[in-house]
Coordinates of C-alpha atoms and ligand atoms in Angstrom, one line a residue:
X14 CA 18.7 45.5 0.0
X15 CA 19.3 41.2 -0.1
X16 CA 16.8 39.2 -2.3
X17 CA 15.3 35.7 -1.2
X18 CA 14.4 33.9 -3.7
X19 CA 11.8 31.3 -2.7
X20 CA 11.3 28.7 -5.2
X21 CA 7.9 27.3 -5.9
X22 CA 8.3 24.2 -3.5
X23 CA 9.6 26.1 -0.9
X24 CA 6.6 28.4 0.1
X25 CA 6.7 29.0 3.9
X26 CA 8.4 31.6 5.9
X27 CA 9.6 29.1 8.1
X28 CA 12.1 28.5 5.4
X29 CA 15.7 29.0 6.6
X30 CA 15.9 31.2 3.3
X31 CA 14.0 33.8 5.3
X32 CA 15.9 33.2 8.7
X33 CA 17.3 36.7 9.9
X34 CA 15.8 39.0 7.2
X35 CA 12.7 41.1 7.4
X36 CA 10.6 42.6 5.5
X37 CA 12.1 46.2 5.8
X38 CA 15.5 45.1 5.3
X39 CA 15.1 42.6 1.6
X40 CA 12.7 41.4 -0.8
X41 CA 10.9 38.4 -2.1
X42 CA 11.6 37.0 -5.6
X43 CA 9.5 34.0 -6.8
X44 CA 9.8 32.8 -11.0
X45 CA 6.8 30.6 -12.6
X46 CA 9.6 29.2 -14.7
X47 CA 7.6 28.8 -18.2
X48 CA 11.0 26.4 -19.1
X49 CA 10.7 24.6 -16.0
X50 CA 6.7 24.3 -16.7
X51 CA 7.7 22.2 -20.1
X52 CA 10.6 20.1 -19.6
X53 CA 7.7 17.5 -18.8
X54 CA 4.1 17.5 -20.0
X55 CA 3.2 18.4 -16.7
X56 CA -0.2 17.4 -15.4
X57 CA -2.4 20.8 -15.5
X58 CA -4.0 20.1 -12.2
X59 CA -0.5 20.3 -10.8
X60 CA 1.0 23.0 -12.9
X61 CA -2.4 25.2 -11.8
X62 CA -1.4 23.6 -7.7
X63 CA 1.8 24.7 -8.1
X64 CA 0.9 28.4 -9.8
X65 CA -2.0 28.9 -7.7
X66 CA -0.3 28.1 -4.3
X67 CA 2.9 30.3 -5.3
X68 CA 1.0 33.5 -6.3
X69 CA -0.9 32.7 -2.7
X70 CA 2.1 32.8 -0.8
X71 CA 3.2 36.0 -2.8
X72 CA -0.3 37.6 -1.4
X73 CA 0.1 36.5 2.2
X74 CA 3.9 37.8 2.5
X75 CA 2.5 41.2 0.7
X76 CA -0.2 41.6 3.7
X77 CA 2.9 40.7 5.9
X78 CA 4.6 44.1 4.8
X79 CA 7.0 42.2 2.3
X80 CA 8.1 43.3 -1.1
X81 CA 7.8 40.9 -3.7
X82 CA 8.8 41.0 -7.4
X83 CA 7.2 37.9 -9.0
X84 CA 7.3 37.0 -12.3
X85 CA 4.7 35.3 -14.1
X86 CA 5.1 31.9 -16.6
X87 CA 3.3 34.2 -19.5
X88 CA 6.0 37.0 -19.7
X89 CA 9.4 34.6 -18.2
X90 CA 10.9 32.4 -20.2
X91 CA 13.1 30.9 -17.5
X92 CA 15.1 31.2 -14.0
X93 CA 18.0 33.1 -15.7
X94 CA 15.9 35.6 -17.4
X95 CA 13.7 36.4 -14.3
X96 CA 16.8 36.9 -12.2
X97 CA 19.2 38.8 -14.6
X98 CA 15.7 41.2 -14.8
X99 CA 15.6 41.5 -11.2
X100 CA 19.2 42.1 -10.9
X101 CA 18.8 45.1 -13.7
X102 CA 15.9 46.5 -11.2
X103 CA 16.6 46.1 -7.7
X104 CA 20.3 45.6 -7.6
X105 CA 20.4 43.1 -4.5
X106 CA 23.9 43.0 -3.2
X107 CA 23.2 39.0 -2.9
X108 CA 20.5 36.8 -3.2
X109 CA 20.0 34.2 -0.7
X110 CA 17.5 30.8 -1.1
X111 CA 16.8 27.7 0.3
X112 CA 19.3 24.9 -1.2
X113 CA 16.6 23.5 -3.5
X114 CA 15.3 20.2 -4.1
X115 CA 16.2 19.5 -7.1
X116 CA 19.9 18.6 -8.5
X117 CA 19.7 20.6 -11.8
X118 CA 18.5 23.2 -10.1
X119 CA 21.4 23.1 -7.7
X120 CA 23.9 22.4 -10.2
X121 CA 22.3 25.2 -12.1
X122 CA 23.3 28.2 -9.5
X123 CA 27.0 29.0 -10.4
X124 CA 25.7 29.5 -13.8
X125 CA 23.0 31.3 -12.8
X126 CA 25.6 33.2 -10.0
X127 CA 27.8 34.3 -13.1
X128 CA 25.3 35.2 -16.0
X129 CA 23.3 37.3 -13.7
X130 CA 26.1 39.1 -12.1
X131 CA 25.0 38.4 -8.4
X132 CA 26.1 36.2 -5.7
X133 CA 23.6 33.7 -5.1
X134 CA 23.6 31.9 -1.4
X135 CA 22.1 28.5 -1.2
X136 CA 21.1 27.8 2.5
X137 CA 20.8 24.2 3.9
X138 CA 17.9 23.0 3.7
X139 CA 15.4 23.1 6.6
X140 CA 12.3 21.1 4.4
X141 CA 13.3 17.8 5.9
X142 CA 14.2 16.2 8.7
X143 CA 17.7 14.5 8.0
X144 CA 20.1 16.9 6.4
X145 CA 21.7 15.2 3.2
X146 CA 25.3 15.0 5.4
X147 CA 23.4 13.2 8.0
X148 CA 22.0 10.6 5.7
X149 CA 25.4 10.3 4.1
X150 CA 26.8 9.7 7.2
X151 CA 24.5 7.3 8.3
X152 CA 24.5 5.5 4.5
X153 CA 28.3 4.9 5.1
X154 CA 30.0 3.2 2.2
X155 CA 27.1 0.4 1.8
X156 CA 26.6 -1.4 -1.2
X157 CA 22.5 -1.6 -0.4
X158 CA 20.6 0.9 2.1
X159 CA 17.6 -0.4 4.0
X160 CA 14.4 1.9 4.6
X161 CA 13.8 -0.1 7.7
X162 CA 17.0 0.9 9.5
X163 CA 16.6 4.4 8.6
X164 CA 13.4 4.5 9.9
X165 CA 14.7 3.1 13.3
X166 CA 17.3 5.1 13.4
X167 CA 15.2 8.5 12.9
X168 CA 12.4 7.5 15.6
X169 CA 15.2 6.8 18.3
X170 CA 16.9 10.3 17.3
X171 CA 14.1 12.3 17.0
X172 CA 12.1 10.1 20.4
X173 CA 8.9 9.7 18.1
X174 CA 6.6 6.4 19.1
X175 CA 9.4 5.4 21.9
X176 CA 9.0 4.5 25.3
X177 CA 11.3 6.1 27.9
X178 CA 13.7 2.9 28.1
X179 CA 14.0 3.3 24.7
X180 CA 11.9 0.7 22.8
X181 CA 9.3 1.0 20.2
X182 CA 5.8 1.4 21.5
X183 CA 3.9 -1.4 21.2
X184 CA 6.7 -3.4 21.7
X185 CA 7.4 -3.5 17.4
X186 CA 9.0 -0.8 14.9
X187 CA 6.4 -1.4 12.5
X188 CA 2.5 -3.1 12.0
X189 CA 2.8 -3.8 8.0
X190 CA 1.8 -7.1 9.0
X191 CA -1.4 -6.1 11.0
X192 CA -1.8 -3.2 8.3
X193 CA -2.7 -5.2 5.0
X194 CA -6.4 -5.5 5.4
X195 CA -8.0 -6.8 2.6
X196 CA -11.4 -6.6 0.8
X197 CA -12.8 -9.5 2.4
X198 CA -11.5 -7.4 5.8
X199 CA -12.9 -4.6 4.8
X200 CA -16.5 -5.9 4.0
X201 CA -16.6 -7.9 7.1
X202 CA -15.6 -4.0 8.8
X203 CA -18.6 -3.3 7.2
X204 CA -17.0 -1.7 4.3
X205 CA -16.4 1.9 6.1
X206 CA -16.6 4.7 4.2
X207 CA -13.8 8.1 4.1
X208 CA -15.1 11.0 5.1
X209 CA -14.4 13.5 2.2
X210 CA -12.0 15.8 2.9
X211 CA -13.1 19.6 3.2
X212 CA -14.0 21.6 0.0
X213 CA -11.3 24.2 -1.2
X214 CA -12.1 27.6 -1.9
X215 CA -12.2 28.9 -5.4
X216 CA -10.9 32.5 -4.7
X217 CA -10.4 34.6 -7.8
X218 CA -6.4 33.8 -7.9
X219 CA -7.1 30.0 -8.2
X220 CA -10.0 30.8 -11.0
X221 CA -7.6 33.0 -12.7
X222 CA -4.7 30.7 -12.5
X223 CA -6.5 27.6 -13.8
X224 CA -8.1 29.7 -16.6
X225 CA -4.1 30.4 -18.0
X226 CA -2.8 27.1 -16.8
X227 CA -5.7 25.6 -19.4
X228 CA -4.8 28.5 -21.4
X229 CA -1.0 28.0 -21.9
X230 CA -0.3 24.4 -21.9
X231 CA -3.4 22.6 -23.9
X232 CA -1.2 19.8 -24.9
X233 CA -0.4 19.3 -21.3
X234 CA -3.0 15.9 -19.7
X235 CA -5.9 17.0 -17.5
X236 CA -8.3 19.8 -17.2
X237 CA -7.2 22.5 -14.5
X238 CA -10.7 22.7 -13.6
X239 CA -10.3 20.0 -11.6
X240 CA -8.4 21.4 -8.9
X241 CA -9.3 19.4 -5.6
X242 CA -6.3 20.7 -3.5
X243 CA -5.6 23.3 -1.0
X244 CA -3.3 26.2 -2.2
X245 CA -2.7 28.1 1.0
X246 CA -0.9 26.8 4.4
X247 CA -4.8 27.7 6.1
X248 CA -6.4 25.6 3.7
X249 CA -3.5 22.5 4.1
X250 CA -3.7 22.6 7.6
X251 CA -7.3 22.4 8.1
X252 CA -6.8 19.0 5.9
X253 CA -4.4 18.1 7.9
X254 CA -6.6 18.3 11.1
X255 CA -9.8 16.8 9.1
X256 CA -7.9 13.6 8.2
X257 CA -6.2 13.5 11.4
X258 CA -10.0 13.3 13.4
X259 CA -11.6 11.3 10.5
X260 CA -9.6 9.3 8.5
X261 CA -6.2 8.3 10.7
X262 CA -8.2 5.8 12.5
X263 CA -8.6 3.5 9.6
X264 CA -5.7 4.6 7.7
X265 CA -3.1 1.6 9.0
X266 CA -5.8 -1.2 8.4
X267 CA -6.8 -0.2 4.9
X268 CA -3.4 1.4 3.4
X269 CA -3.0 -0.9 0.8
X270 CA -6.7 -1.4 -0.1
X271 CA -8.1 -0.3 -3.5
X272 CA -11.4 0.5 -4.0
X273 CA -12.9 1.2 -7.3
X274 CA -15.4 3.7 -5.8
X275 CA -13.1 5.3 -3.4
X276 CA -10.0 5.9 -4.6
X277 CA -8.3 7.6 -1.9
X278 CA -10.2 5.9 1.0
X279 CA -8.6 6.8 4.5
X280 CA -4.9 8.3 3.2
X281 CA -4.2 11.4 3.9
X282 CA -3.3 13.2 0.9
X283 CA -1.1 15.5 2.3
X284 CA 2.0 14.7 0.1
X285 CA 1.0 17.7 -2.4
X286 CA 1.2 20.4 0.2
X287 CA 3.9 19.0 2.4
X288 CA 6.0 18.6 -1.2
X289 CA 5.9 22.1 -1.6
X290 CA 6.1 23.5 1.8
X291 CA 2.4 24.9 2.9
X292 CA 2.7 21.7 5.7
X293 CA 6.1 20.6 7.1
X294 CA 6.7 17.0 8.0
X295 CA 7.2 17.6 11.8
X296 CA 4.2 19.6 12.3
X297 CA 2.6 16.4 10.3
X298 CA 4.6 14.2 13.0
X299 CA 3.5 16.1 15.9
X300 CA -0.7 16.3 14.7
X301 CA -0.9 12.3 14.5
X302 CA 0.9 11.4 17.6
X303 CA -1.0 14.1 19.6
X304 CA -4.4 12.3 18.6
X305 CA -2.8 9.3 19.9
X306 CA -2.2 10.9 23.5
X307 CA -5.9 11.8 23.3
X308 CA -8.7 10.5 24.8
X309 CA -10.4 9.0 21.9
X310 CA -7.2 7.8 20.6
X311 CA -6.8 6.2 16.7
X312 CA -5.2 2.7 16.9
X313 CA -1.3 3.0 17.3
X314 CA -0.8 0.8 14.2
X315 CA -2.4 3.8 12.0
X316 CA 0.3 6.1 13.5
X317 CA 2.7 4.4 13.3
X318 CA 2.3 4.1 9.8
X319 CA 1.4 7.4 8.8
X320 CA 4.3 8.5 10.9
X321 CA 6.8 5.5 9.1
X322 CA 5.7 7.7 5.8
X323 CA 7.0 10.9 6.7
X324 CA 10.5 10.5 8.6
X325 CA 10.8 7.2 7.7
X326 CA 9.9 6.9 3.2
X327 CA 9.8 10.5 2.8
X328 CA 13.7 11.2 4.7
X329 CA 15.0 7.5 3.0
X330 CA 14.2 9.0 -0.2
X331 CA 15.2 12.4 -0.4
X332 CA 18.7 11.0 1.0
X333 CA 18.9 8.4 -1.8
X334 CA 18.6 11.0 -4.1
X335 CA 21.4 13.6 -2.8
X336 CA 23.5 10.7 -2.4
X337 CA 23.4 8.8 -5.7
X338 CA 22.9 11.7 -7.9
X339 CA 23.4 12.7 -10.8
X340 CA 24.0 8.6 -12.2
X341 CA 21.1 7.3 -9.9
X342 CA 18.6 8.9 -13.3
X343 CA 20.5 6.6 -15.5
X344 CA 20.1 3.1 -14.0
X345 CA 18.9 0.2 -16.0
X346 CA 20.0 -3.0 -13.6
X347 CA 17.0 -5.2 -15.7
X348 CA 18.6 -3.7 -18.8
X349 CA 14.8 -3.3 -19.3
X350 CA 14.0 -1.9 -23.1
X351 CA 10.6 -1.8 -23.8
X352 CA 8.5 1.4 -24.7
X353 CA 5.7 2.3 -22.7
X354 CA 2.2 1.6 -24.0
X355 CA 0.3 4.7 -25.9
X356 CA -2.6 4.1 -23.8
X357 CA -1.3 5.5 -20.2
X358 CA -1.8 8.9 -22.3
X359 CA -4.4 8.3 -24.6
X360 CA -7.1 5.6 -24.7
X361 CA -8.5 2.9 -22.4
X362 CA -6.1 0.5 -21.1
X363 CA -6.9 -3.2 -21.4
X364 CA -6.6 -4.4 -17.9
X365 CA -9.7 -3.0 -15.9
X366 CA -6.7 -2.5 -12.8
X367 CA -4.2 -0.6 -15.0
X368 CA -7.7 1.6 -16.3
X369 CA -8.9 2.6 -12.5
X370 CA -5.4 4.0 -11.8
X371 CA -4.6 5.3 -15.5
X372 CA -8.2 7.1 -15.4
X373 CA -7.9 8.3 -11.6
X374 CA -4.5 9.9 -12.4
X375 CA -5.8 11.2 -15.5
X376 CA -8.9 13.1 -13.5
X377 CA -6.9 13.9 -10.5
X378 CA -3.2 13.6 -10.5
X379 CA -3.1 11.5 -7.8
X380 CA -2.8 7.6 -7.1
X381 CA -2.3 6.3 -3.6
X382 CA 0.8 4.1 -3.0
X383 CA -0.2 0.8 -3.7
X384 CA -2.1 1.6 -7.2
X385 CA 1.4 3.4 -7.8
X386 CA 3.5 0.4 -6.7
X387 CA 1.8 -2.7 -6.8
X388 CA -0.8 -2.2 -10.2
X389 CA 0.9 0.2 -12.2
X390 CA 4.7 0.0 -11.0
X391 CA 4.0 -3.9 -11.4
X392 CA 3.4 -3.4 -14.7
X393 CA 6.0 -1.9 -15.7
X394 CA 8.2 -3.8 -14.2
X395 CA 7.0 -7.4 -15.1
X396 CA 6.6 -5.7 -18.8
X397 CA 10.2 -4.2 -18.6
X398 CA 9.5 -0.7 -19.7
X399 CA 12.4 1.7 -19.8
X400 CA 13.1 3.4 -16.6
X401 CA 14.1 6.6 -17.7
X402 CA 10.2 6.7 -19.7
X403 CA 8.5 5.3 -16.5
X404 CA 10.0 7.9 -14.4
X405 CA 9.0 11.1 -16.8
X406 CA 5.6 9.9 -16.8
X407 CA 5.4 9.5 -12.6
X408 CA 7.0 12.7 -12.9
X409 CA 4.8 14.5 -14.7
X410 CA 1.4 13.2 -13.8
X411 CA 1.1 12.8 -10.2
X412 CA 0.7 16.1 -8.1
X413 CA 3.2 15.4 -5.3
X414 CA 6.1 14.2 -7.4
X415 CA 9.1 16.2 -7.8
X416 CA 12.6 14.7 -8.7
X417 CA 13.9 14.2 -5.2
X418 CA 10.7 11.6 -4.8
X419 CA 10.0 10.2 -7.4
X420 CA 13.8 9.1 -8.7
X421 CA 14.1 6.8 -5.9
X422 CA 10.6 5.8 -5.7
X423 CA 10.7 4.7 -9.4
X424 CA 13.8 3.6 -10.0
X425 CA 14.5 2.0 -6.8
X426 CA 11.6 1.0 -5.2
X427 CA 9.4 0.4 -8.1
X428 CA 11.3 -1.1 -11.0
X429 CA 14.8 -2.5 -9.0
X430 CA 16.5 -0.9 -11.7
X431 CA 19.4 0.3 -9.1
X432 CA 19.7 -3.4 -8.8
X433 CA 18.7 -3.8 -5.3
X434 CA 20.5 -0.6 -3.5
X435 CA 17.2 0.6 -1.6
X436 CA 15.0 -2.3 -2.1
X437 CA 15.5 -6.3 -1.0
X438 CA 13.5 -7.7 -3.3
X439 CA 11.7 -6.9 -6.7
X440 CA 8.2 -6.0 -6.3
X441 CA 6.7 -8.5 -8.6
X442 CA 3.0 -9.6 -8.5
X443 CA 0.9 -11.5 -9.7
X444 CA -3.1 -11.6 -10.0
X445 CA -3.3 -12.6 -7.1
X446 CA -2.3 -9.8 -4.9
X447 CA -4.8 -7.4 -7.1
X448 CA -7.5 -10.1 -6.4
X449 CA -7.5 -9.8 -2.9
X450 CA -6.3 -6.0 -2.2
X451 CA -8.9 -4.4 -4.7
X452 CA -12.6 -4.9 -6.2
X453 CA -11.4 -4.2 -9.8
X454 CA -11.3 -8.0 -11.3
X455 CA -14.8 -7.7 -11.2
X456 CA -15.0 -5.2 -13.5
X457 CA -12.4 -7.0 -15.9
X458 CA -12.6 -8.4 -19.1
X459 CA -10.1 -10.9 -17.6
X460 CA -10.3 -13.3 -14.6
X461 CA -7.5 -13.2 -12.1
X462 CA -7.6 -17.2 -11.8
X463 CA -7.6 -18.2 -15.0
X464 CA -4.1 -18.6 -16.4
X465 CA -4.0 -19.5 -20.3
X466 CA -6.9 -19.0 -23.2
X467 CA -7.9 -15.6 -23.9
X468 CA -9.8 -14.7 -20.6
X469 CA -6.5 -15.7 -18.9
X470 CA -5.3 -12.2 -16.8
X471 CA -2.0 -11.0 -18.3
X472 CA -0.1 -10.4 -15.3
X473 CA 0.1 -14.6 -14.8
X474 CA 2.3 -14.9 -17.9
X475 CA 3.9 -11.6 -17.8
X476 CA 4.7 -12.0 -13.7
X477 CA 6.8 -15.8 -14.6
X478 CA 8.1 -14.2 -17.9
X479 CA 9.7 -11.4 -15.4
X480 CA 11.3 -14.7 -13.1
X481 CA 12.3 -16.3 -16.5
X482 CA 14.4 -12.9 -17.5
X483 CA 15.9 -12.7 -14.5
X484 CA 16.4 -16.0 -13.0
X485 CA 19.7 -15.8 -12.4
X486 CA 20.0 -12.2 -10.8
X487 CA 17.5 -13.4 -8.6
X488 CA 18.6 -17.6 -7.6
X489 CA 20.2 -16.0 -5.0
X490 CA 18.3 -13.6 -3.5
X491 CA 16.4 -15.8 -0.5
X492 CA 13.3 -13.5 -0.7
X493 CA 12.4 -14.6 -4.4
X494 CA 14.4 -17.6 -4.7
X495 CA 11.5 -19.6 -4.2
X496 CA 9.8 -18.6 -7.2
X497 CA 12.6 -19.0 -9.6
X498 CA 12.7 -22.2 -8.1
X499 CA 9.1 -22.6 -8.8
X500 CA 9.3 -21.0 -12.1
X501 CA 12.1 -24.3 -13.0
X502 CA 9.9 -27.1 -11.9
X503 CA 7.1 -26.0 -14.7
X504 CA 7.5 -28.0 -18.2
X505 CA 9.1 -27.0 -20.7
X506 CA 6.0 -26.8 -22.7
X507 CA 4.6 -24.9 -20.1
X508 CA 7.7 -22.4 -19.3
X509 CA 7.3 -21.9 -23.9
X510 CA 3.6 -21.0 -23.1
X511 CA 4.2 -18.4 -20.6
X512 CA 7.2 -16.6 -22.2
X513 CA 5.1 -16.7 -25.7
X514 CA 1.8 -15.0 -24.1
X515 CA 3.5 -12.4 -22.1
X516 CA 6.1 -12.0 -25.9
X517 CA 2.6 -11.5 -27.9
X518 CA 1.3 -9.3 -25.5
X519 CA 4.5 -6.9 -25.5
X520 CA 4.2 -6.9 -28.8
X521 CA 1.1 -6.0 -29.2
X522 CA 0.7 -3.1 -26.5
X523 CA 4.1 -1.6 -26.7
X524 CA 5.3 -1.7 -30.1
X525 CA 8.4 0.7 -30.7
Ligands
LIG1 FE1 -6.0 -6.7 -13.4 FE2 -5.9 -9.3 -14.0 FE3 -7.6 -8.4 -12.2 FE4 -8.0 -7.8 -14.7 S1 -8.0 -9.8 -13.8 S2 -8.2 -6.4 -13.0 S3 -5.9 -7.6 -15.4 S4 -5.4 -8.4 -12.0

């Protein structure tokens, strides 16, 4: 009898893992690697999503008639030793699984090939779109790679939002420009309210799961209690459908809004499930684009951006990874050194904007793109904090990050620290930009238009301290040349202002 071994991001039977085999002919193994569990202080509302919706999958493929030896985190220490176990059992004369998503694990199968004594077939993976050839082939030899193109390039191959002589519908690849709606938009929309996604169930698996997940890993952040998010592929697609009907429509005009009393406002929150395989992208695709055929159609510019986030973000990233791996994890093009502050784990932080996204990823897990990119990415960035550090802590407290996602989200999109291979520009703010896309200066201590004295906000001298650091990377570069050319016309008493605010304010919230 063959084994497939179905890692915990892979659970659907649609996996090309599973492609030939039945459930009389081979079995099922699935590992809660307790190792894997602890490499990062993983949140606990996303080690308990992760647990729950495994041990879920195991039960649905045991009504299908299959046989499934899984191994819980309490009694395995790690891959190795629930696979040489199963060996010693069952015997498999192979075990096949889906090529995973993650590069130590892929490295790690020889090894785990030889010191369990069985041959181990990694299948190409089916979970995306673009195989990782493709995307090489497409990437070529360039020195920088382009979302944008990629994104073109994947809705002409796969004919998604294109008319038949093969042009973009609605005459343009993409509405960012018509999708940046801010709160002085959204209060003159009549500030439109999400509706809340559809209550999970709390079946006796879940209950049991986030009892041990609180259980085993109390040093971990979060309270598994808190578990908002569907663990079966019933439960994720009925989400799928609910934000599809109510929240779509006003998804594209509102994607970058922040609200402080509705944190996820019209996105779809679908990134958890699709990340570990109870939704797949295409059927994601398919759902959006059918409501636009319909006859109460959402506006094209909301699909066109919720579809730009599956084949065209999602794809782009996943091929950055497999293609600059394993030295894309070290990159430090800002040579950026600073610790991060103590209080994105413990505390309040200062800044009322860095507290709403610190405190909603604390409760939840989850921050939408913008309070990921353009708050707390900003931060970082304009601060300098090590890349390697801002990545572990992406990595372990959001619920749909894994490696593959978050490596070229972090260190490409969000802190340029791969110099400028998949982004044109850094993406520097200042107060400004959190003025106008969220509510939360009102709730500050600081004012967003004030620039020196102690009510003056801190990302105006740590935004033209970033410019001063890196003014000559940058001269150059014709989307931020501007402001280094701004940044040189200030005084010189001025330019030792700045640098010595955003220095004393370094040194106070990061010290080594
Ligand atoms: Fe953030 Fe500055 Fe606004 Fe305070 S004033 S919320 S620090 S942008």
């Amino acid at each position: 009898m063959q084994t497939i071994w179905v890692i915990y991001d892979q659970l659907w039977t649609g996996n090309s893992a599973f492609s030939g085999y039945t459930a009389g002919t081979s079995r099922v193994l699935m590992i809660e690697s307790d190792a894997s569990f602890r490499k990062l202080p993983l949140h606990r509302i996303k080690l308990a999503f992760f647990i729950s919706a495994m041990r879920h999958f195991a039960e649905e493929l045991e009504a299908a008639g299959w046989q499934v030896d899984y191994h819980r985190h309490g009694d395995t220490k790690d891959y190795q030793s629930a696979i040489r176990s199963h060996v010693e059992k069952f015997r498999p004369s192979s075990i096949r699984v889906l090529a995973p998503n993650d590069y130590a694990l892929q490295q790690a199968i020889p090894a785990l090939e030889k010191k369990c004594g069985v041959p181990i077939e990694s299948v190409p993976t089916n979970q995306f779109l673009l195989s990782r050839e493709d995307f090489a082939k497409w990437a070529g030899s360039g020195k920088s790679l382009r979302m944008e193109n990629h994104y073109r390039a994947m809705r002409k191959s796969l004919r998604i939002l294109m008319t038949r002589d093969g042009e973009p519908e609605g005459d343009t690849w993409n509405f960012d420009a018509e999708n940046r709606g801010t709160v002085k938009d959204w209060e003159a929309a009549g500030t439109p309210r999400p509706s809340p996604a559809p209550e999970i169930r709390r079946d006796e698996i879940t209950e049991r799961v986030i009892f041990e997940v609180n259980d085993a890993f109390p040093k971990h952040p979060g309270d598994a209690n808190n578990l908002w998010l569907p663990t079966t592929r019933g439960e994720a697609l009925t989400w799928l459908r609910h934000f599809v009907e109510h929240r779509l429509g006003l998804f594209g005009p509102f994607e970058d809004l922040m609200i402080e009393r509705e944190p996820l406002l019209f996105h779809s929150v679908l990134s958890p499930m699709l990340n570990i395989g109870l939704l797949t992208p295409m059927e994601c695709v398919d759902a959006a684009v059918a409501a636009l055929r319909s006859e109460t159609p959402p506006p094209l510019r909301s699909v066109e951006g919720f579809v730009r986030q599956i084949i065209g973000w999602r794809e782009f990233v996943n091929g950055v990874y497999w293609l600059r791996m394993p030295e894309y994890h070290a990159v430090n093009a800002l040579a950026a050194e600073i610790p991060l502050p103590d209080w994105l784990w413990e505390g309040t932080p200062p800044m009322h904007c860095m507290e709403m996204a610190v405190t909603q990823v604390r409760d939840t897990g989850y921050n939408h793109h913008i309070q990921r990119l353009m708050v707390l990415g900003n931060y970082f960035l304009l601060t300098g904090c090590r890349p390697q550090e801002v990545l572990d802590w992406y990595s372990a407290m959001y619920v749909d990050a894994h490696d593959w996602v978050m490596a070229a989200n972090v260190l490409g999109m969000v802190l340029y620290a791969d110099g400028g291979f998949m982004a044109s520009k850094p993406y520097a703010a200042g107060a400004a930009y959190i003025s106008k896309m969220s509510d939360y200066c009102n709730g500050c201590r600081y004012k967003p238009n004030v620039k020196t004295g102690p009510e003056a906000c801190p990302f105006h001298s740590l935004y033209w301290a970033f410019y001063d650091r890196h003014q000559t990377r940058f001269a150059k570069n014709p989307r931020v040349a501007v402001m280094i050319g701004s940044w040189k016309k200030r005084t010189l008493d001025e330019q030792n202002e700045i640098r010595n605010t955003a220095a004393a304010w370094i040194a106070t919230h990061h010290p080594n």
